[in-house]
Each structure stands twice: as C-alpha cells, then as structure tokens.
Coordinates of C-alpha atoms in Angstrom, one line a residue:
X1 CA 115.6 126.5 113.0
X2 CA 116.9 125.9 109.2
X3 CA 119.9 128.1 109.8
X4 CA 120.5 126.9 113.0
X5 CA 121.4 123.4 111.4
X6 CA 122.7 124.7 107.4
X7 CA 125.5 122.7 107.8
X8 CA 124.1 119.3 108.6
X9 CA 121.9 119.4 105.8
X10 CA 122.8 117.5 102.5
X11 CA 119.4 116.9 100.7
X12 CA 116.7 119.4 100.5
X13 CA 113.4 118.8 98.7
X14 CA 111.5 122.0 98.0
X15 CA 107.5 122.0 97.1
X16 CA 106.2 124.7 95.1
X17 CA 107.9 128.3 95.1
X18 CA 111.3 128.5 96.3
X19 CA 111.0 131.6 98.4
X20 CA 113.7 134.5 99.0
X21 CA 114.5 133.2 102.4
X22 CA 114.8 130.0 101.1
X23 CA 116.9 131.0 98.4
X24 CA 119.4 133.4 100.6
X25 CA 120.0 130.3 103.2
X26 CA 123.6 128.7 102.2
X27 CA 124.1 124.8 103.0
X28 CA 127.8 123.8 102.9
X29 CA 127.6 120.3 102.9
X30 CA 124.2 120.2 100.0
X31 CA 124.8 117.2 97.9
X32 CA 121.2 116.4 96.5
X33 CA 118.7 119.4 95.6
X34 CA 114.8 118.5 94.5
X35 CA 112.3 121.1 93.3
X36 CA 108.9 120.5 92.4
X37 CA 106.4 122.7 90.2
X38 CA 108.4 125.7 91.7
X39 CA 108.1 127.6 88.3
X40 CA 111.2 130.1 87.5
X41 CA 111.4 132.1 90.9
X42 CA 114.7 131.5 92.5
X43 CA 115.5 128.2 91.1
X44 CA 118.3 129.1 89.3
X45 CA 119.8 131.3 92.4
X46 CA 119.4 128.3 95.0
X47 CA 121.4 126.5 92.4
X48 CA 123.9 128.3 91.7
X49 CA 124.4 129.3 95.4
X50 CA 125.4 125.5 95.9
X51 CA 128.5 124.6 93.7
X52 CA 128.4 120.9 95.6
X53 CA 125.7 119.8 94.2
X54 CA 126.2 116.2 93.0
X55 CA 122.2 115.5 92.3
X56 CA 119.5 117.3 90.8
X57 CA 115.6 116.1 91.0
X58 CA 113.3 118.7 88.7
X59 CA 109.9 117.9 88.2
X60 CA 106.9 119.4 87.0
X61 CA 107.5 122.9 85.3
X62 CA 106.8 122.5 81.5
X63 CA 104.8 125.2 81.1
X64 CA 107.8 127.9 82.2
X65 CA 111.2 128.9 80.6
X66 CA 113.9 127.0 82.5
X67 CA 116.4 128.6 80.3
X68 CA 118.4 129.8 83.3
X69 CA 117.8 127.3 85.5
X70 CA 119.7 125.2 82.6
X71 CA 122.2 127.2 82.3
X72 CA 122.8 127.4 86.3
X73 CA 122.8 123.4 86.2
X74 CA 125.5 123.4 83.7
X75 CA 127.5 125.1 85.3
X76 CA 127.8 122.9 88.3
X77 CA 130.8 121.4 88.6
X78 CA 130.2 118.2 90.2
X79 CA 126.8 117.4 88.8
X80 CA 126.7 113.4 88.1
X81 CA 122.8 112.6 87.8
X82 CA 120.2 114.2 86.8
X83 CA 116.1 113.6 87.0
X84 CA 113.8 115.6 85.1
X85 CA 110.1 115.2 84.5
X86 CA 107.8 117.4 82.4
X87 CA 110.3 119.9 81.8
X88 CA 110.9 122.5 78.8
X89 CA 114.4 122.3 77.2
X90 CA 114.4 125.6 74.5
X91 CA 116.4 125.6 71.6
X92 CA 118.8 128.6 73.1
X93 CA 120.0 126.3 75.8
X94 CA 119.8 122.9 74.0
X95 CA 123.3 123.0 73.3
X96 CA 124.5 123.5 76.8
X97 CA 122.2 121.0 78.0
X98 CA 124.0 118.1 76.1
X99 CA 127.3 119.4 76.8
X100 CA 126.3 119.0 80.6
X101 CA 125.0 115.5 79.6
X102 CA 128.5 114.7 78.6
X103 CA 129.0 114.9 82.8
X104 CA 126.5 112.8 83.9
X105 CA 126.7 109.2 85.0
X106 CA 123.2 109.0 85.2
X107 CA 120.6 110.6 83.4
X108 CA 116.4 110.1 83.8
X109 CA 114.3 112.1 81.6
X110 CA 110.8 112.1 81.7
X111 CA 108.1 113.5 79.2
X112 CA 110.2 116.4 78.3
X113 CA 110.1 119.1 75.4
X114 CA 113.4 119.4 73.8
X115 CA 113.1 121.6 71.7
X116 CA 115.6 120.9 69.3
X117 CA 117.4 117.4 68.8
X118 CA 119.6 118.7 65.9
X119 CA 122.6 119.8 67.9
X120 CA 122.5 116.0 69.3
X121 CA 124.5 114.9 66.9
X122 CA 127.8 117.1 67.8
X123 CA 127.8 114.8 71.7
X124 CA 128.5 111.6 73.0
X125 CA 127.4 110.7 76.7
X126 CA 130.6 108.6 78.0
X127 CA 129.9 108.6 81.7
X128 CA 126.4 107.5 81.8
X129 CA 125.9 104.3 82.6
X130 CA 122.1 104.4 84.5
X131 CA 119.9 106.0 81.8
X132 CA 115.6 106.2 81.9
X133 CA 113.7 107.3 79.3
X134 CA 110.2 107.6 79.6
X135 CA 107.5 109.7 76.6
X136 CA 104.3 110.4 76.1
X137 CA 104.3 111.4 72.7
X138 CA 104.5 109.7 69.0
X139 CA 107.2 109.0 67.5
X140 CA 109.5 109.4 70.4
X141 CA 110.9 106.8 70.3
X142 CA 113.3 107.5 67.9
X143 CA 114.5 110.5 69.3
X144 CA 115.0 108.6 72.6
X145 CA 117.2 106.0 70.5
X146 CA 119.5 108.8 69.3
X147 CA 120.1 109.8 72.9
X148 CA 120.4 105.9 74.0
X149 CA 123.0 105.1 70.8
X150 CA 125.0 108.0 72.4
X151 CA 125.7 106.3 75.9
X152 CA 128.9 103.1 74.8
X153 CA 129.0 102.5 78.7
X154 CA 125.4 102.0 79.7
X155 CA 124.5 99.3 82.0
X156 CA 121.1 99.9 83.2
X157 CA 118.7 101.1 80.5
X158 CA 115.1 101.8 81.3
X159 CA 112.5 102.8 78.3
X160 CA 109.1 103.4 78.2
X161 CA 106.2 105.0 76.4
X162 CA 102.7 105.4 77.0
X163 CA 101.9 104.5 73.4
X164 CA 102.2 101.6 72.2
X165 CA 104.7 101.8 68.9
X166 CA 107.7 99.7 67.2
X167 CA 109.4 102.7 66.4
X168 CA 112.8 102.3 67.0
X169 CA 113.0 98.8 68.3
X170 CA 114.1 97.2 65.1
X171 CA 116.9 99.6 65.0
X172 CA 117.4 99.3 69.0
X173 CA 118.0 95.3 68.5
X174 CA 120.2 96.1 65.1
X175 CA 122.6 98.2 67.5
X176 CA 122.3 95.6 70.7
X177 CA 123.1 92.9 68.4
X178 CA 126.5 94.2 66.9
X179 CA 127.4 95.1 70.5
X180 CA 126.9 98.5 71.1
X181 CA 126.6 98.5 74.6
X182 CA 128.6 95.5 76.1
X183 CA 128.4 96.7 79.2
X184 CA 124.2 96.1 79.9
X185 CA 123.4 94.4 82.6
X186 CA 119.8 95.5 83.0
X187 CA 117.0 96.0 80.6
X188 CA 113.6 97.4 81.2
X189 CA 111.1 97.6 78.1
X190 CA 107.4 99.1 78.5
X191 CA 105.0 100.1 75.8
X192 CA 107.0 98.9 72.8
X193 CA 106.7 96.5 70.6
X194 CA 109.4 93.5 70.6
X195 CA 109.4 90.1 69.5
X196 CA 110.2 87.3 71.2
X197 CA 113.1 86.9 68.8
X198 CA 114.5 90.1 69.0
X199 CA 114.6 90.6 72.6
X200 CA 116.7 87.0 72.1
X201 CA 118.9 88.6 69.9
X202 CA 119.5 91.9 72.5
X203 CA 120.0 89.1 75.1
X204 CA 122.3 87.1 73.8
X205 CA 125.1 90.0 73.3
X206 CA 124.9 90.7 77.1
X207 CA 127.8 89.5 79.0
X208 CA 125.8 89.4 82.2
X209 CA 122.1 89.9 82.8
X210 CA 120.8 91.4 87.0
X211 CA 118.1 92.7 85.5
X212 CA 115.3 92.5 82.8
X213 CA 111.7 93.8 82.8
X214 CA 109.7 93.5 79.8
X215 CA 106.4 92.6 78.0
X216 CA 107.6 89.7 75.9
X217 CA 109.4 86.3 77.1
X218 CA 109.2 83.4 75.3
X219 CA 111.4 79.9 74.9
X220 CA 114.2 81.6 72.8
X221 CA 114.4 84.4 75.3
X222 CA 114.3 81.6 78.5
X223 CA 117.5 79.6 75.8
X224 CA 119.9 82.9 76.7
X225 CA 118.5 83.3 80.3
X226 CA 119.4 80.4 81.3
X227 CA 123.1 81.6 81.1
X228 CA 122.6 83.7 83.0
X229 CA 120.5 82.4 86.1
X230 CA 123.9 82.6 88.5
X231 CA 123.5 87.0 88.4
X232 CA 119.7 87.5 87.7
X233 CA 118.8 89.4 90.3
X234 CA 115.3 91.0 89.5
X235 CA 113.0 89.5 86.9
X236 CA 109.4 90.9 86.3
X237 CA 107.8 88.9 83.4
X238 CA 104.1 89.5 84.9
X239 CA 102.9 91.2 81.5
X240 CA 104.5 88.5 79.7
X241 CA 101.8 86.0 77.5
X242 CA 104.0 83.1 76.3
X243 CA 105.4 82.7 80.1
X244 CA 104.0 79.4 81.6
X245 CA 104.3 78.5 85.3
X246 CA 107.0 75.4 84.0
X247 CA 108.8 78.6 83.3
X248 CA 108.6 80.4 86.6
X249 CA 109.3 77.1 88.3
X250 CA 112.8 77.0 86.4
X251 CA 113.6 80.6 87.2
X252 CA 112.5 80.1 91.1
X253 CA 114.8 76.9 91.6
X254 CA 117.9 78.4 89.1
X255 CA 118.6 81.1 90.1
X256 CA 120.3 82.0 93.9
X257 CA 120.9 85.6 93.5
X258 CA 117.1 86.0 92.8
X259 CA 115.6 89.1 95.0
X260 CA 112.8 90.2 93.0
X261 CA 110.1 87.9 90.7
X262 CA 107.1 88.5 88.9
X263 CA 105.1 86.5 86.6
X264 CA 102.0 85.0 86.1
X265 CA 100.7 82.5 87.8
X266 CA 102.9 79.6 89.2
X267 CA 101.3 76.1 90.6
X268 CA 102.5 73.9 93.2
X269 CA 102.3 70.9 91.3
X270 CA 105.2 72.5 89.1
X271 CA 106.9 73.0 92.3
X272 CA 106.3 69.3 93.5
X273 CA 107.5 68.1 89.8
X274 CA 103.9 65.8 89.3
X275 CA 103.2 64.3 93.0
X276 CA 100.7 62.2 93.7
X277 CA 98.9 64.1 97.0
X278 CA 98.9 68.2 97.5
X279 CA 100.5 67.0 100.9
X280 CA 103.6 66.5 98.5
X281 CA 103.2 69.7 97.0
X282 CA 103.2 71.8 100.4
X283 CA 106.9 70.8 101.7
X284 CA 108.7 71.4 98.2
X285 CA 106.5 74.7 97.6
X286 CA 107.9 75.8 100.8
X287 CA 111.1 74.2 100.6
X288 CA 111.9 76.2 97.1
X289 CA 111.0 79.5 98.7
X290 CA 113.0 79.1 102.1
X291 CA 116.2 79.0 99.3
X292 CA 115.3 82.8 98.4
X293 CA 116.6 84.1 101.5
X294 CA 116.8 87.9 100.2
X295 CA 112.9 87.8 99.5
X296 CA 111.4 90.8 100.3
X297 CA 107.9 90.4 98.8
X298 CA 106.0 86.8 99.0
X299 CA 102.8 87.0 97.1
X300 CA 100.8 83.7 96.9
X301 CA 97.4 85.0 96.0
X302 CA 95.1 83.0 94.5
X303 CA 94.0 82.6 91.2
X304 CA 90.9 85.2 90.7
X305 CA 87.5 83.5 90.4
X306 CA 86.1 85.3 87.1
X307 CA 89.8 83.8 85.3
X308 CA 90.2 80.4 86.7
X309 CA 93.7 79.3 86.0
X310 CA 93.5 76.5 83.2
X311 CA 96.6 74.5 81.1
X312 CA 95.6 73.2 78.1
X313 CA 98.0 70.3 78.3
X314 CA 96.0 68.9 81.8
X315 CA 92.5 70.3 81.7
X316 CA 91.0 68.1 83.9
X317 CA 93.6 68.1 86.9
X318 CA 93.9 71.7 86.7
X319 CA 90.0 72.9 87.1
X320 CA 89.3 74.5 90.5
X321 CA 86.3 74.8 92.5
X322 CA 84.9 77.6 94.0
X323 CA 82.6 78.6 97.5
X324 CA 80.7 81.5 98.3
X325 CA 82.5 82.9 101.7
X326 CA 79.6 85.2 102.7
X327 CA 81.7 87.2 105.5
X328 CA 82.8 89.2 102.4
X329 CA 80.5 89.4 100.4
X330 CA 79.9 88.1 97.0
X331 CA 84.5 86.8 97.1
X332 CA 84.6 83.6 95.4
X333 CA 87.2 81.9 97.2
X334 CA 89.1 78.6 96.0
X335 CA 89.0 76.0 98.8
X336 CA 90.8 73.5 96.4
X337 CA 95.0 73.7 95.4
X338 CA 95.2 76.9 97.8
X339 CA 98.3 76.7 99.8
X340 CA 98.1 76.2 103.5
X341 CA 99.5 78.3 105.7
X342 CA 99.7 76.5 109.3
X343 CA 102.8 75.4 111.1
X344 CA 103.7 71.6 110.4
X345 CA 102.6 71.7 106.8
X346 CA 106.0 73.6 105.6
X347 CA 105.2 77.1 106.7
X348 CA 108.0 76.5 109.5
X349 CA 110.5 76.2 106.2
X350 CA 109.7 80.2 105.5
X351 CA 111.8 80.8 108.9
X352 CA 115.0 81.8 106.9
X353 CA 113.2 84.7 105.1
X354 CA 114.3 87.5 107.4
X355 CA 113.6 90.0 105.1
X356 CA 110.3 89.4 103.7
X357 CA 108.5 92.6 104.5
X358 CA 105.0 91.8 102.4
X359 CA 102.8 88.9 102.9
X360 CA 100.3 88.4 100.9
X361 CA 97.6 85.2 100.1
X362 CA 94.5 87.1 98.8
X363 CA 91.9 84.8 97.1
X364 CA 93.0 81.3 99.2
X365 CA 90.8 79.9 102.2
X366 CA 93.0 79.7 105.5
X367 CA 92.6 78.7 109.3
X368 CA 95.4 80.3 110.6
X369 CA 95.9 81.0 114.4
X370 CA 97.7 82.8 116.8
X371 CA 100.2 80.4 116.8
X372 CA 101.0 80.8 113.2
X373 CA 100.6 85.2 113.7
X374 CA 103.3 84.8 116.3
X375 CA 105.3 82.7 114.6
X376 CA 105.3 85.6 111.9
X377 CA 105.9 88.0 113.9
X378 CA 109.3 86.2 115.6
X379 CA 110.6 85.3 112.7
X380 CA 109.7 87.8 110.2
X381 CA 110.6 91.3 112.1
X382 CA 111.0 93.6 108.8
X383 CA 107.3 92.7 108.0
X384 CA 105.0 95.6 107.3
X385 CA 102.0 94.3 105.0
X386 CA 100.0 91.5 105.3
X387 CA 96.5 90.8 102.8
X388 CA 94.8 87.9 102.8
X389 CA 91.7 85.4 104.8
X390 CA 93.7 84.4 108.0
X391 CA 90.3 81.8 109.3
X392 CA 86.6 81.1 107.9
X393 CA 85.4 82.3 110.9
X394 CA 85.5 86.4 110.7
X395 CA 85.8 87.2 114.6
X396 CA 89.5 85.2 114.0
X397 CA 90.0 87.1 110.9
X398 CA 89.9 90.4 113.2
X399 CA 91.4 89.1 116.2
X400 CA 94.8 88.2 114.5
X401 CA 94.5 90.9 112.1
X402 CA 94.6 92.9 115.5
X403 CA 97.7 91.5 116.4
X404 CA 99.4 92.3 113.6
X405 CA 98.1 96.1 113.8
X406 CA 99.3 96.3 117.3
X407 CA 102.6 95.9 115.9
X408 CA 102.6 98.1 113.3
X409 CA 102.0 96.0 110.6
X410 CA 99.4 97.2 108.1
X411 CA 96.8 94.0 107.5
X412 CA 93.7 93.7 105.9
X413 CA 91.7 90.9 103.3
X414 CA 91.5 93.6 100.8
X415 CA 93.9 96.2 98.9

C-alpha cells in the first residue's frame, strides 16, 4: 500500500527499527523525516536515500553511535531545522555537526551528549533564528550559552534545565544587554535563576516582545512590558511570585494581539475597577474577555479550598467562604465571588470567541442549563474540552455533560 502512494508522502514518522523494506522504499516528494529510539540500523541509509529532506525529528538513541547517521544528516543539502532529544554527538563527528549547524534556521536540542565543545569555537550559527535548549545536567548551562552567543539572528530563544542553577544567566543578561541579539522577539526561561532586574535589563534591549515565558516578573519587568503590549502575543507568568491580579488585569485589558495568558490568580473586582455589587463585576469580567477574540483557552477555575486566595492590602473583602458539595465528595466549593455562568448575566458577551476550544470553571458552584449548553455549542463550534460543576443538582450535572459528549466534546468535573 506504501509504495502504491511513495509519491504523495512528505512526512514519515518511524517507531523503533527502521526495517530493510522500510529503508529500500524511495519517497520523491519527503520533506520531514522522524525516527524514534530506532538505534543505528538503517537510519543513516533512509537518510541519505532522501536528498529533500528539509526536517529532521531524532529522538531517543543516546545509548548508540550515531556517527553515521551524523554524517548522513550533514550531508543533506536542504536541511533547515533540526530536533534532537537524548542523542550522542562523538567527538569524530563534532566538527561536522557544527558545520551543518551553520545551515540550520532552526535548531532544538534536547539532553544531548556532545562530546566535545572545543571545536565550537571555530562556528557561528547565522541562519538560526528558532533555537531550544533544554539539559539535564550541571553546569550546562554554560555550554548552552556558548551555542546561544553563536546565533546574532535569533528571535525565538527557548532554555531550560531541570536543575535549578544561575550559571550562565549573569553572562546571558551581560550579552542581551549590549545587544547581541536585536532581533528577539520571544523569550522562554525555565529552571534558571533570574532576577527581576535582570530579566528588565534583557527586556528592555528588545525591539519587540510576542512572546515571553518565565519564572520571574516583577514591576520593573511590567515598566518595559508595557511598551510593548500592542505585539505581546503569548504571556505565561503562572510560576511568577511577585505577579498580582492588578497585574493580570493590566495585561488582559492592554494588550489586543493577546492569544495565550497565564498567571496566577485574577479577581473580578480588579476587572470591575472597585464596584459596589458582584452584579457589576459580571458584565465588565465578561465584557474584558469578549475583546480577546483569538482565545483559544478560557480557564476560570476557582481558587482551591486548601489555598484560599488572600491580598494583604483588603483582607477582609477578599476572604471566601466555603460549602461541602457532597455529590463529589469531600470538594470544597466557593459559593461566594465565583463567576456565574448563565445567559443574561454577561455570558451572552463570550459570543465573539469563536475559537475558544477549552472551557474550563473547576472549583465554582454553577446552575447552568440546557439553554446555556446550547448556547455553547452554537456559538462556540471549535470546542473540545469542558471541566467544571454545570448545577448543584448531579442528575443535571450528567444530563448536560451528556450533551456535550454527544457532540464530541470531552467534559467532565474532574481532570
């Protein structure tokens, strides 16, 4: 059947061993090849059988020799990115593998073995502009900066370790700050230690800003951002301590382009700018979101019972109170600042979201309907996941999580 349609194929993923018939059949038009823990038999042969190859995905083969696999990669000809995970690089091939880096536009390495960084030196990466580093080791994170320093057009730089180390940064924010790559538009940090100020330092040589994902924000970090909030695009700030809901609620009403945010905990009376009934609060929560037409995830879970959300500034206001709802179990559920979900309390306003595609209000007490599922499912067609209490009353629960499983939706109270 394979050889029947070679020519229509342009990516094939291959699990495990790449087998002789496998790696005799000859596809034209191949433009994307992944193989996964397939070891050294006939890797190298199915690539170097397909000269069109434009992307590679490798994964999963540290513990064999990929010398010739290497050297069959380099010499593709038309070879522009580049994913590897868990893969050896030895010292004999080291040198061809950063002279085909020199190719690449993008490049995503992930806990490798290079063997030998010394040869590094001799290359600069010119055409990468998408880079992803990710380790698992100490002290990588210098190694991964030499790499990084090497790529003048980068605009999308993702770097991450599993431990948790400042190596490198100081460095890293030395070289952002004099402008080493003033093309960076979008910055994801994990599992390094940055301050607040230097992260405002890296920020405030960026000409424009789509993207940024990292542990720390604070108020000098939100002074640059604000620049910016005509392009921000994605922002995840969920891991971020200093970030307070007054912040969100600035990022949520500044920013048009937005597509993507995460963050802490945001309240409706931030929303509402201090009104005087949650009635007020409903119409300009909703109201805010209805702007965010691109919004493909809407999560307004609750805050969880064992954490109670709390502002130091307005202790008193902010305290919630909690009910057993027995149809679950031992869920403590909030039955006080919880947003309501029915029609003619500002739901209606959610209309121009046509993409939203996840729903979710785990942790709030609702007494929805089938009017309000319906409504949903008219005006919300790309929606495929929806979590949350839809009524006290659990034979409602099931009856409208059944309508939204009889159209293919995936809905339940709990992950």
């Amino acid at each position: 059947g394979v050889r029947q349609f070679q020519h229509l194929v342009k990516t094939l993923m291959v699990q495990g061993h790449v087998s002789d018939e496998y790696a005799a059949l000859s596809f034209p038009n191949l433009s994307a090849l992944g193989l996964n823990s397939w070891g050294e038999s006939n890797a190298a042969a199915i690539i170097v059988s397909h000269p069109s190859l434009v992307r590679i995905w490798l994964k999963n083969t540290d513990n064999y020799s990929c010398a010739a696999v290497w050297e069959a990669i380099a010499d593709l000809p038309r070879l522009r990115d580049l994913d590897a995970m868990r893969l050896r690089v030895e010292s004999d091939v080291v040198e061809r593998f950063w002279d085909m880096c020199t190719r690449l536009e993008s490049l995503h390495l992930a806990q490798n073995v290079i063997e030998d960084y010394g040869k590094l030196d001799q290359f600069v990466f010119p055409r990468i502009w998408k880079l992803e580093l990710s380790n698992d080791r100490a002290h990588q994170a210098i190694k991964d900066l030499e790499i990084i320093r090497r790529c003048p057009s980068l605009k999308e730089l993702t770097w991450s370790s599993t431990y948790q180390s400042n190596d490198g940064m100081r460095e890293f924010t030395r070289l952002a700050a004099k402008g080493t790559w003033p093309e960076l538009e979008s910055l994801s940090f994990s599992g390094y230690g940055v301050t607040d100020n230097e992260l405002h330092q890296v920020l405030g040589r960026m000409k424009r800003i789509t993207t940024l994902n990292t542990g720390v924000f604070g108020p000098r970090c939100l002074l640059v951002l604000r620049t910016h909030f005509g392009t921000i695009r994605k922002l995840d700030l969920q891991e971020c301590d200093e970030v307070t809901s007054a912040m969100l609620q600035e990022i949520l009403s500044s920013c048009p382009a937005l597509e993507e945010l995460a963050g802490p905990r945001i309240r409706g009376v931030d929303v509402a700018q201090d009104p005087a009934t949650l009635n007020d609060i409903q119409p300009a929560t909703f109201g805010q979101l209805s702007r965010l037409t691109m919004l493909e995830y809407l999560y307004l879970n609750g805050t969880p019972p064992e954490r109670p959300y709390n502002d130091d500034e307005d202790e008193d206001d902010n305290d919630q109170d909690y009910e057993c709802n027995s149809l679950f179990g031992d869920v403590l559920l909030p039955f006080r600042e919880s947003i309501d979900l029915r029609l003619g309390l500002g739901l209606e306003k959610l209309s121009s979201l046509r993409l939203l595609r996840e729903f979710h209000f785990r942790g709030t007490t609702q007494m929805l309907d089938k009017e309000v599922v319906d409504w949903m499912l008219e005006h919300w067609a790309q929606l495929d996941d929806v979590r949350g209490c839809m009524n006290e009353a659990y034979d409602i629960h099931e009856e409208l999580c059944e309508r939204f499983r009889d159209h293919g939706i995936f809905c339940d109270y709990v992950d």
